[in-house]
mmCIF file of C-alpha atoms in Angstrom:
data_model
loop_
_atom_site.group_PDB
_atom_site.id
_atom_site.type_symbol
_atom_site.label_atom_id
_atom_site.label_comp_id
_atom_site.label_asym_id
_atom_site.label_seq_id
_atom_site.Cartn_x
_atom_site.Cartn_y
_atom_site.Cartn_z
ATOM 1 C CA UNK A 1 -16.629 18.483 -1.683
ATOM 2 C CA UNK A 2 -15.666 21.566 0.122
ATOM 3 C CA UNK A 3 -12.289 21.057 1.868
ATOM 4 C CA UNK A 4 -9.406 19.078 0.917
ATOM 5 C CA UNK A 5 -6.011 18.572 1.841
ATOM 6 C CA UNK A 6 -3.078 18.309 -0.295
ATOM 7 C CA UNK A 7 0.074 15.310 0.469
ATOM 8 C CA UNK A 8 2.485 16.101 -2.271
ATOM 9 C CA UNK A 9 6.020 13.933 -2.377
ATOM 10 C CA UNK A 10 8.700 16.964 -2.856
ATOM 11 C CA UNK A 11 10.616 14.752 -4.975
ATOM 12 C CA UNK A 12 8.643 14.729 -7.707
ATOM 13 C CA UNK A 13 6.848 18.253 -6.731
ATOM 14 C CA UNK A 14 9.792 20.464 -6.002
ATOM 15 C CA UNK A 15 8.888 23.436 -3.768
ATOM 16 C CA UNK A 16 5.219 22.265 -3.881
ATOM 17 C CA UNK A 17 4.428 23.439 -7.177
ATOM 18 C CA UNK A 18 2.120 21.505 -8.130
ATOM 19 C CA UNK A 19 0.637 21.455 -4.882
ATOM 20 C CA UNK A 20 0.040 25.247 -5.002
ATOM 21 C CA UNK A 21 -1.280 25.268 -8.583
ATOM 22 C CA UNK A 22 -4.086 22.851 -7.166
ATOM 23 C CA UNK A 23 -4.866 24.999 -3.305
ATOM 24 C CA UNK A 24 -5.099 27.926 -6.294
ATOM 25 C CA UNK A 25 -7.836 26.656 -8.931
ATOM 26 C CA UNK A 26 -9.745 25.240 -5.332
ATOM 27 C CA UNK A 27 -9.469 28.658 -3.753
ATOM 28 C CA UNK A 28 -10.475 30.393 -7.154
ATOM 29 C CA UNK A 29 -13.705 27.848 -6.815
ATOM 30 C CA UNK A 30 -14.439 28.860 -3.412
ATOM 31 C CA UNK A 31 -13.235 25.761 -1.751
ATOM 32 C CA UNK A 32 -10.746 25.539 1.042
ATOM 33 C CA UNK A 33 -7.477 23.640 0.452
ATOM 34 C CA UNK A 34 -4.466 23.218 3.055
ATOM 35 C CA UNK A 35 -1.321 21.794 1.844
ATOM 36 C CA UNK A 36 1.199 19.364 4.485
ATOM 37 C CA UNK A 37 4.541 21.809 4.927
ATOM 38 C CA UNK A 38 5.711 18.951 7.658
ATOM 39 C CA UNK A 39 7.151 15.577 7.339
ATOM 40 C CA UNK A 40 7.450 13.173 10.493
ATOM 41 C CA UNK A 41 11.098 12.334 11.269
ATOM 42 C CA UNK A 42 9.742 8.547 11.491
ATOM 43 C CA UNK A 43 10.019 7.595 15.187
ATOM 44 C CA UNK A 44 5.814 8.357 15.908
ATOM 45 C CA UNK A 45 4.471 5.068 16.895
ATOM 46 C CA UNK A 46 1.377 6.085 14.935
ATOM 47 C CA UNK A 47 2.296 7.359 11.537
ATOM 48 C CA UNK A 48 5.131 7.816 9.651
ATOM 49 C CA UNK A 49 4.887 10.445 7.197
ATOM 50 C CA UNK A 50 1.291 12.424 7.807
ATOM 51 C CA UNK A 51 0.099 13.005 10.831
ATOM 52 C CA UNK A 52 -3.745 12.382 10.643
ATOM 53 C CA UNK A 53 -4.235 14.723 14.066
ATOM 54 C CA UNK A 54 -2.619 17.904 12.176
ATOM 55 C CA UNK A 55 -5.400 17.139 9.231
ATOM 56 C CA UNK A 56 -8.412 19.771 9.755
ATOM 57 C CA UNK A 57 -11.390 17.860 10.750
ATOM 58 C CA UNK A 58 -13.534 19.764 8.334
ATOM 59 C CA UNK A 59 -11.385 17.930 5.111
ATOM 60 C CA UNK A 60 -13.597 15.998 2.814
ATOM 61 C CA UNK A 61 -10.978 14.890 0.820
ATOM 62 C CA UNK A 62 -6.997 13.997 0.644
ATOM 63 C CA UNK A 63 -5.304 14.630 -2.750
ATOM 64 C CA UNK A 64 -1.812 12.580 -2.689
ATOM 65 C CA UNK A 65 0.559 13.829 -4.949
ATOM 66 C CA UNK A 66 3.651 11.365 -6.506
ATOM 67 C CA UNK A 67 3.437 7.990 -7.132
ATOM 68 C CA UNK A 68 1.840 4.684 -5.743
ATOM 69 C CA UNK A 69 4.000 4.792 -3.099
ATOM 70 C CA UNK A 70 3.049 7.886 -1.509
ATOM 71 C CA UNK A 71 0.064 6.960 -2.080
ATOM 72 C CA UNK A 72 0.526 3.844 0.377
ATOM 73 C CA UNK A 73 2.220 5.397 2.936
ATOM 74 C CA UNK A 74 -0.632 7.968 2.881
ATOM 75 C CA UNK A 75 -3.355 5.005 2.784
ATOM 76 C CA UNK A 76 -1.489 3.876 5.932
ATOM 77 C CA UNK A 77 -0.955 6.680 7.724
ATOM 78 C CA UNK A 78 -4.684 8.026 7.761
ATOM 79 C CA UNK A 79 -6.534 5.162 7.950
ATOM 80 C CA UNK A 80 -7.724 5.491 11.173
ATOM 81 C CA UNK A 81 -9.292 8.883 9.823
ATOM 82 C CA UNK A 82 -11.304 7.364 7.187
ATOM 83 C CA UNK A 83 -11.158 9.934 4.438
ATOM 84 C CA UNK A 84 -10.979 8.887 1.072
ATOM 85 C CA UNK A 85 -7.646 9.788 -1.088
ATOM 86 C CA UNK A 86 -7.549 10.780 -4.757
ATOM 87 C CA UNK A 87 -3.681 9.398 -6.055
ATOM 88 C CA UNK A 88 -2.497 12.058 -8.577
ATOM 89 C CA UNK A 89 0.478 10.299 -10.772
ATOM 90 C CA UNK A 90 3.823 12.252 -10.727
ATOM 91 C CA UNK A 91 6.003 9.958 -12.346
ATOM 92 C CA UNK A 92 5.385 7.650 -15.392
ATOM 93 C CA UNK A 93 3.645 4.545 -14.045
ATOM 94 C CA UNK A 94 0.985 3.487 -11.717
ATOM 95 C CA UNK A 95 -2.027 1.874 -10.878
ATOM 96 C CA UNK A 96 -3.349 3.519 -7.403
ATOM 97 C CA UNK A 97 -2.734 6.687 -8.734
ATOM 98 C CA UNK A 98 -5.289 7.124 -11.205
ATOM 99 C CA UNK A 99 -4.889 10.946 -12.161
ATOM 100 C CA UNK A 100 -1.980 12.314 -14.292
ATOM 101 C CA UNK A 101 -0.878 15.406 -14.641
ATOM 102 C CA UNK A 102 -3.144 16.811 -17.247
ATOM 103 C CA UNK A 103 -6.192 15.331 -16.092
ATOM 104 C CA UNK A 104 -5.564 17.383 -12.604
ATOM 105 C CA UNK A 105 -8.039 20.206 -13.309
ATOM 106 C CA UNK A 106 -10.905 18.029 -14.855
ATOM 107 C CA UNK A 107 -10.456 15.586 -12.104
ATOM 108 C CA UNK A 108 -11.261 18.711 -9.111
ATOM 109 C CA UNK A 109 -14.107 19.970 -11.200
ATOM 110 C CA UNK A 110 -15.395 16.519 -10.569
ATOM 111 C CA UNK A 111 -14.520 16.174 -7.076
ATOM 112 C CA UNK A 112 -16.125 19.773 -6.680
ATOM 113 C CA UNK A 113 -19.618 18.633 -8.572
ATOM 114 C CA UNK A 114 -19.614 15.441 -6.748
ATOM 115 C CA UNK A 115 -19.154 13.295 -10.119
ATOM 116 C CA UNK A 116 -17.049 10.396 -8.300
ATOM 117 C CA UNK A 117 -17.046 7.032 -6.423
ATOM 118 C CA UNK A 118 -14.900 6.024 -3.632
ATOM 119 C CA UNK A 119 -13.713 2.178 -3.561
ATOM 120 C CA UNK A 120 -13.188 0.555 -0.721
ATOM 121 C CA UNK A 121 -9.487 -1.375 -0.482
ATOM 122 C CA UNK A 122 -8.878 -4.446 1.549
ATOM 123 C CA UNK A 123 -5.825 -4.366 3.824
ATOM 124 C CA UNK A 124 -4.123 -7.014 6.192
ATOM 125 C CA UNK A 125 -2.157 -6.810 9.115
ATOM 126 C CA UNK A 126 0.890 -8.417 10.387
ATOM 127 C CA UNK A 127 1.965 -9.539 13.729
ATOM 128 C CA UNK A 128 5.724 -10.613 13.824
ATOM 129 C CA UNK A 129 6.995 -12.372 17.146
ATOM 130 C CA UNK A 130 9.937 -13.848 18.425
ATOM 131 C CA UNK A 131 8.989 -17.066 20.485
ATOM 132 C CA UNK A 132 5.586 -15.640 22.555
ATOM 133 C CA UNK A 133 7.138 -11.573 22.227
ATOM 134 C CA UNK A 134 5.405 -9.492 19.712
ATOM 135 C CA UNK A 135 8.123 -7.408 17.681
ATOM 136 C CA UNK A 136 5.801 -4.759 15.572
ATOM 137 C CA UNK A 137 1.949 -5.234 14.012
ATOM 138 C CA UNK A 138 1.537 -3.016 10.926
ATOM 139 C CA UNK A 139 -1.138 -2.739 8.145
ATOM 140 C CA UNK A 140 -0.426 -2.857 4.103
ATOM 141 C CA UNK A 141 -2.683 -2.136 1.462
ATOM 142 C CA UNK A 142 -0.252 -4.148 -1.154
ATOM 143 C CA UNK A 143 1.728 -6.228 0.797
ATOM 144 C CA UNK A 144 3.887 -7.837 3.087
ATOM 145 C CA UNK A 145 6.796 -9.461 1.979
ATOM 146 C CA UNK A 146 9.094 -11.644 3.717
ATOM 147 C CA UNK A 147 12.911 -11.763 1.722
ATOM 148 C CA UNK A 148 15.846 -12.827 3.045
ATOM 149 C CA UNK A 149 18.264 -10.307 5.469
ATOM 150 C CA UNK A 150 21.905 -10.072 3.610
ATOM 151 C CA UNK A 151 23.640 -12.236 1.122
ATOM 152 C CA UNK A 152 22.597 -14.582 -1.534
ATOM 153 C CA UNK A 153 21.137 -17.708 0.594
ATOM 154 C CA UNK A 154 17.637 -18.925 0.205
ATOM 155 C CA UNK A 155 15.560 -19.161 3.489
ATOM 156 C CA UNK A 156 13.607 -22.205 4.647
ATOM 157 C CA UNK A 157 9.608 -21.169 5.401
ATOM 158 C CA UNK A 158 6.743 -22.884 6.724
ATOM 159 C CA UNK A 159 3.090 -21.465 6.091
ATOM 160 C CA UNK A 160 0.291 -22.531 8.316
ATOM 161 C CA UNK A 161 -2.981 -21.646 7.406
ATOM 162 C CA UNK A 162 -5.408 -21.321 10.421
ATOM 163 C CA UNK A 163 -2.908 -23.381 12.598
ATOM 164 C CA UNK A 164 -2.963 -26.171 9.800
ATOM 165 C CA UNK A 165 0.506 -26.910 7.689
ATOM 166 C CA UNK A 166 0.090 -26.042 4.210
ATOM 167 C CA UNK A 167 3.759 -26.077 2.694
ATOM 168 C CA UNK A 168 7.077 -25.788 3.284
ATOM 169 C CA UNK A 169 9.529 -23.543 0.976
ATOM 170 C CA UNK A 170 12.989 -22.573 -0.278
ATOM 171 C CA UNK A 171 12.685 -19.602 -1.524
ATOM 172 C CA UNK A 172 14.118 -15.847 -1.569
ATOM 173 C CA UNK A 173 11.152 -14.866 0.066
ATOM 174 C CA UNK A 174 7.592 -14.808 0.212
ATOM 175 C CA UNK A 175 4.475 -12.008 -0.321
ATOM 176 C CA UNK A 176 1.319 -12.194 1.004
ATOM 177 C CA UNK A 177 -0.412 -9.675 -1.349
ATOM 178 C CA UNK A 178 -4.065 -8.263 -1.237
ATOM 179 C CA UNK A 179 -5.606 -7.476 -4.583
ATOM 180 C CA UNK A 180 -4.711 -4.536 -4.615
ATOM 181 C CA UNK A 181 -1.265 -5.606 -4.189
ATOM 182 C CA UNK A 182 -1.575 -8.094 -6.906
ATOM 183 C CA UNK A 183 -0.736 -5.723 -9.382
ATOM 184 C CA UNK A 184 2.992 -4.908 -7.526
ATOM 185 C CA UNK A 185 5.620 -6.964 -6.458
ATOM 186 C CA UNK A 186 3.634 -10.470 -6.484
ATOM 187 C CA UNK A 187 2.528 -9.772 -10.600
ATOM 188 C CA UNK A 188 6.870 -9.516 -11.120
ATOM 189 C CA UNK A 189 6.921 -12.536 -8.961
ATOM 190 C CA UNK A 190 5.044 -14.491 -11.547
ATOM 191 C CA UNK A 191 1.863 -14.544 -8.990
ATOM 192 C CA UNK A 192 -2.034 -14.075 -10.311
ATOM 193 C CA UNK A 193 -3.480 -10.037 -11.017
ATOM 194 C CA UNK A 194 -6.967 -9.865 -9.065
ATOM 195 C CA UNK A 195 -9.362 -7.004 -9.262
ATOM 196 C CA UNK A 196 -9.311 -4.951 -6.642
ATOM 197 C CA UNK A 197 -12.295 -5.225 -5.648
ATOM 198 C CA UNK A 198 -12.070 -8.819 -4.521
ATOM 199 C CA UNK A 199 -11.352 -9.311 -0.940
ATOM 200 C CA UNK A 200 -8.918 -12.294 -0.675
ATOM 201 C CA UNK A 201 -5.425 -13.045 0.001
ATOM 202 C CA UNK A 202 -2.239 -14.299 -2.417
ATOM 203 C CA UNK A 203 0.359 -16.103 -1.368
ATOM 204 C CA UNK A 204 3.851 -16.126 -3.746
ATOM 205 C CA UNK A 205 6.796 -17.549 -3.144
ATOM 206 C CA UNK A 206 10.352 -15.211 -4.514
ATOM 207 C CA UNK A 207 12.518 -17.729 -6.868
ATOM 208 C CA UNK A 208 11.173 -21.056 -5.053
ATOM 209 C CA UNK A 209 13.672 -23.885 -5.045
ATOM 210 C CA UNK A 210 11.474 -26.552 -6.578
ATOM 211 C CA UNK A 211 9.868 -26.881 -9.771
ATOM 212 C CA UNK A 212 6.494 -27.458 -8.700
ATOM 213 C CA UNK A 213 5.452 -24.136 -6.517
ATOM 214 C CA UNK A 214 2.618 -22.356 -7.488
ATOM 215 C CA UNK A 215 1.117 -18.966 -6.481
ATOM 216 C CA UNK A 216 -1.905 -19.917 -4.050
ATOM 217 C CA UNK A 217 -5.123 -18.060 -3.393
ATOM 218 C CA UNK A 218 -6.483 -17.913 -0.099
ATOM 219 C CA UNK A 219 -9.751 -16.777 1.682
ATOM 220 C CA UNK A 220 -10.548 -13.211 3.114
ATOM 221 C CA UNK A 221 -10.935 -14.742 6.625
ATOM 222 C CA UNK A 222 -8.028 -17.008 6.982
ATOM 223 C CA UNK A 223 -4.779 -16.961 9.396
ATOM 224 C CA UNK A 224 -1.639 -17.152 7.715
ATOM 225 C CA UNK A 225 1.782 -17.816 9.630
ATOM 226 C CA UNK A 226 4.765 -17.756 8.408
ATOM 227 C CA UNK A 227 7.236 -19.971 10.346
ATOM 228 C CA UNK A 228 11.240 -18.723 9.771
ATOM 229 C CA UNK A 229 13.381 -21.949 9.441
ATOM 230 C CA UNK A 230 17.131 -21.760 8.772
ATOM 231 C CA UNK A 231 18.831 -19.888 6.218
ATOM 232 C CA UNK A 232 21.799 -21.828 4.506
ATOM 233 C CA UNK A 233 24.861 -21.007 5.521
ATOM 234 C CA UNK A 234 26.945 -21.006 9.136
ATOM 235 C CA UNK A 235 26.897 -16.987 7.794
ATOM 236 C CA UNK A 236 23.514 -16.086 7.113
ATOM 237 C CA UNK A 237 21.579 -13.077 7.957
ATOM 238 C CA UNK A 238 18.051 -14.287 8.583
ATOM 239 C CA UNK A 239 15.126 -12.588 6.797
ATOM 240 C CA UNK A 240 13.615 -9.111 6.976
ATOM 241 C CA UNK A 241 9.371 -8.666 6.587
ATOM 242 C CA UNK A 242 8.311 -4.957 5.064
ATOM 243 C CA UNK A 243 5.209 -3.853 5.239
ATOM 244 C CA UNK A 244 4.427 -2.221 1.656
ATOM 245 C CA UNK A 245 7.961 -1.203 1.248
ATOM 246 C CA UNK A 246 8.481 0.624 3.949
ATOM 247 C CA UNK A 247 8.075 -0.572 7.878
ATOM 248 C CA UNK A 248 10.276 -3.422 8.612
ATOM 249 C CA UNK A 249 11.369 -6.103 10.845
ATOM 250 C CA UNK A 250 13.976 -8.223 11.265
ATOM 251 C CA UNK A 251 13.316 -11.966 11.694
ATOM 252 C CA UNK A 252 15.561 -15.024 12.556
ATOM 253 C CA UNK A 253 15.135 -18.645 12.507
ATOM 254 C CA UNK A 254 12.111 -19.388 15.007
ATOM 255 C CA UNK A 255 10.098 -16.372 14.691
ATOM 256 C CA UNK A 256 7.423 -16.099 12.742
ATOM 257 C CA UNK A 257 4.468 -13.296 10.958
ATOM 258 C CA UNK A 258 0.899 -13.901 11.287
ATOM 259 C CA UNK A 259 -1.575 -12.461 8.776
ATOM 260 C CA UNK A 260 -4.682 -11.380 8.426
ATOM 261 C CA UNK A 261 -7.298 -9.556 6.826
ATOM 262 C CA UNK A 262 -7.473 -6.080 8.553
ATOM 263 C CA UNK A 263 -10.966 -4.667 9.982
ATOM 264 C CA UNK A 264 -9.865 -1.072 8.822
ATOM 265 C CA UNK A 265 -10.271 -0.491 4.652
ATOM 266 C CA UNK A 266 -8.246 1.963 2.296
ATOM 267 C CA UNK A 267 -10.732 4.691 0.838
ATOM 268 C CA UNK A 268 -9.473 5.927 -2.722
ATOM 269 C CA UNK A 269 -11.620 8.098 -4.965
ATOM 270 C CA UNK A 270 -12.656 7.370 -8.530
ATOM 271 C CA UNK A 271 -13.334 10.265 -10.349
ATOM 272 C CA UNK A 272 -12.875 7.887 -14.100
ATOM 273 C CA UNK A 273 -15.689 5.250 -15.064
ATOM 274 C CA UNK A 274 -12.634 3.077 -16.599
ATOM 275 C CA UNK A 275 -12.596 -0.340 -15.848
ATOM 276 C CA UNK A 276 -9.906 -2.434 -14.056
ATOM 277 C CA UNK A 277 -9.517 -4.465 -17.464
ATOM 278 C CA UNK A 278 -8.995 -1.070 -19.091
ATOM 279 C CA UNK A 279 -6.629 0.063 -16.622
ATOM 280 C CA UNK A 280 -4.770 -2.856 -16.616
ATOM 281 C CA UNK A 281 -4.193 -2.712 -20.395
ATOM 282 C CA UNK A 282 -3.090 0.539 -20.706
ATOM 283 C CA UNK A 283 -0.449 -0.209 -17.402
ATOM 284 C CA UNK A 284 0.955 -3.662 -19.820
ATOM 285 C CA UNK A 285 1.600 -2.072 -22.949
ATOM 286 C CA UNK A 286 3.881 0.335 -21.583
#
């Protein structure tokens, strides 16, 4: 690799630090590095946070600096672009991000002697509609989770899977994770951890109701739809879907989200040869 381009989260790399330490060492190995000085204001219909037009087309490589979470919204943002993303940890946990702070330099030697892999992520997207009037489609790499809008009332769901009823909940919500997703919000949930290389989708109900709901796995290639019922209460505030923590949509009693496995795929870089299981034991005992 040659070129790269540097997303750093200013939050956790004030002034761009960091950022500048890393376009140094590249320029020091001969290699071109351009850091993003611009945030979107969020109102592009496109992207959010990174513009993928304003990325040179000669860049071989996106380094994302912060958390999981930028690392999403950068996942999202450029996937249309198709460049693979190296997550460099900021903070103190997280499983996208594979590179921490000290392992920054040993990580771009690698990148620069072409001693990595690049995984392939499944993502799915959403279509939310109210009766036959589509409010916003949007892609997630972890997931998108359905909760309810305001106050404490649990919301009434019905999933269909390829047009077929599957089951009916009362529930604070419900995720539809991909594996790589499993790992986030549906693992606190009490739902399953699949490798991320699998290519499947998980659906967990938030504090069910009942006593007998279970987390259920579902094909790659399936439709979900989520049908909103009524929330209890004369009061209540309907439910809100967000796409990987971020994009949202408000949704009332009638509308419904339909799911499914996205054509376009999440690129992130390996530069370790350590296993899921390893990863996923050092993440636990912390």
């Amino acid at each position: 690799m040659n070129t790269f381009y540097v997303i750093s989260n200013t939050q956790k790399d004030p002034e761009l630090r960091n950022a500048k330490i890393i376009q140094e060492f590249l320029r020091k190995k001969g290699k071109k590095c351009h850091i993003q000085t611009t945030k979107s204001n969020g109102v592009q219909e496109h992207y959010r946070y990174t513009d993928p037009g304003g990325i040179p087309e000669d860049v071989e490589c996106v380094l994302v600096l912060g958390g999981d979470g930028t690392l999403l919204q950068a996942a999202r943002d450029l996937v249309d672009r198709g460049l693979p993303l190296l997550g460099i940890n900021m903070g103190t946990l997280g499983y996208l991000a594979e590179i921490d702070r000290k392992n920054i330099r040993p990580a771009l030697e690698k990148l620069i002697r072409e001693e990595y892999s690049v995984e392939h992520r499944m993502m799915i997207t959403g279509t939310a509609y109210h009766q036959k009037r589509k409010l916003l489609e949007d892609i997630a790499l972890n997931d998108i989770v359905i909760t309810r809008g305001g106050r404490m009332r649990v919301v009434d769901f019905q999933v269909l899977v390829d047009g077929e009823f599957l089951c009916g909940y009362s529930a604070d919500g419900i995720i539809v994770s991909t594996p790589t997703g499993s790992t986030g919000y549906n693992l606190s949930a009490g739902g399953p951890i699949v490798s991320p290389e699998a290519s499947l989708m998980v659906l967990t109900a938030v504090a069910p109701h009942t006593l007998n709901a279970r987390p259920i796995v579902l094909p790659e290639d399936v439709e979900i739809t989520i049908q909103m019922g009524t929330a209890h209460g004369a009061d209540a505030d309907g439910a809100v879907a967000t796409f990987d923590g971020d994009t949202m949509v408000r949704l009332n009693a009638g509308d419904k989200i339909v799911i499914t496995k996205s054509q376009r795929k999440a690129a992130l870089v390996k530069t370790k040869q350590t296993s899921f299981l390893e990863i996923l034991r050092e993440k636990m005992n912390k």
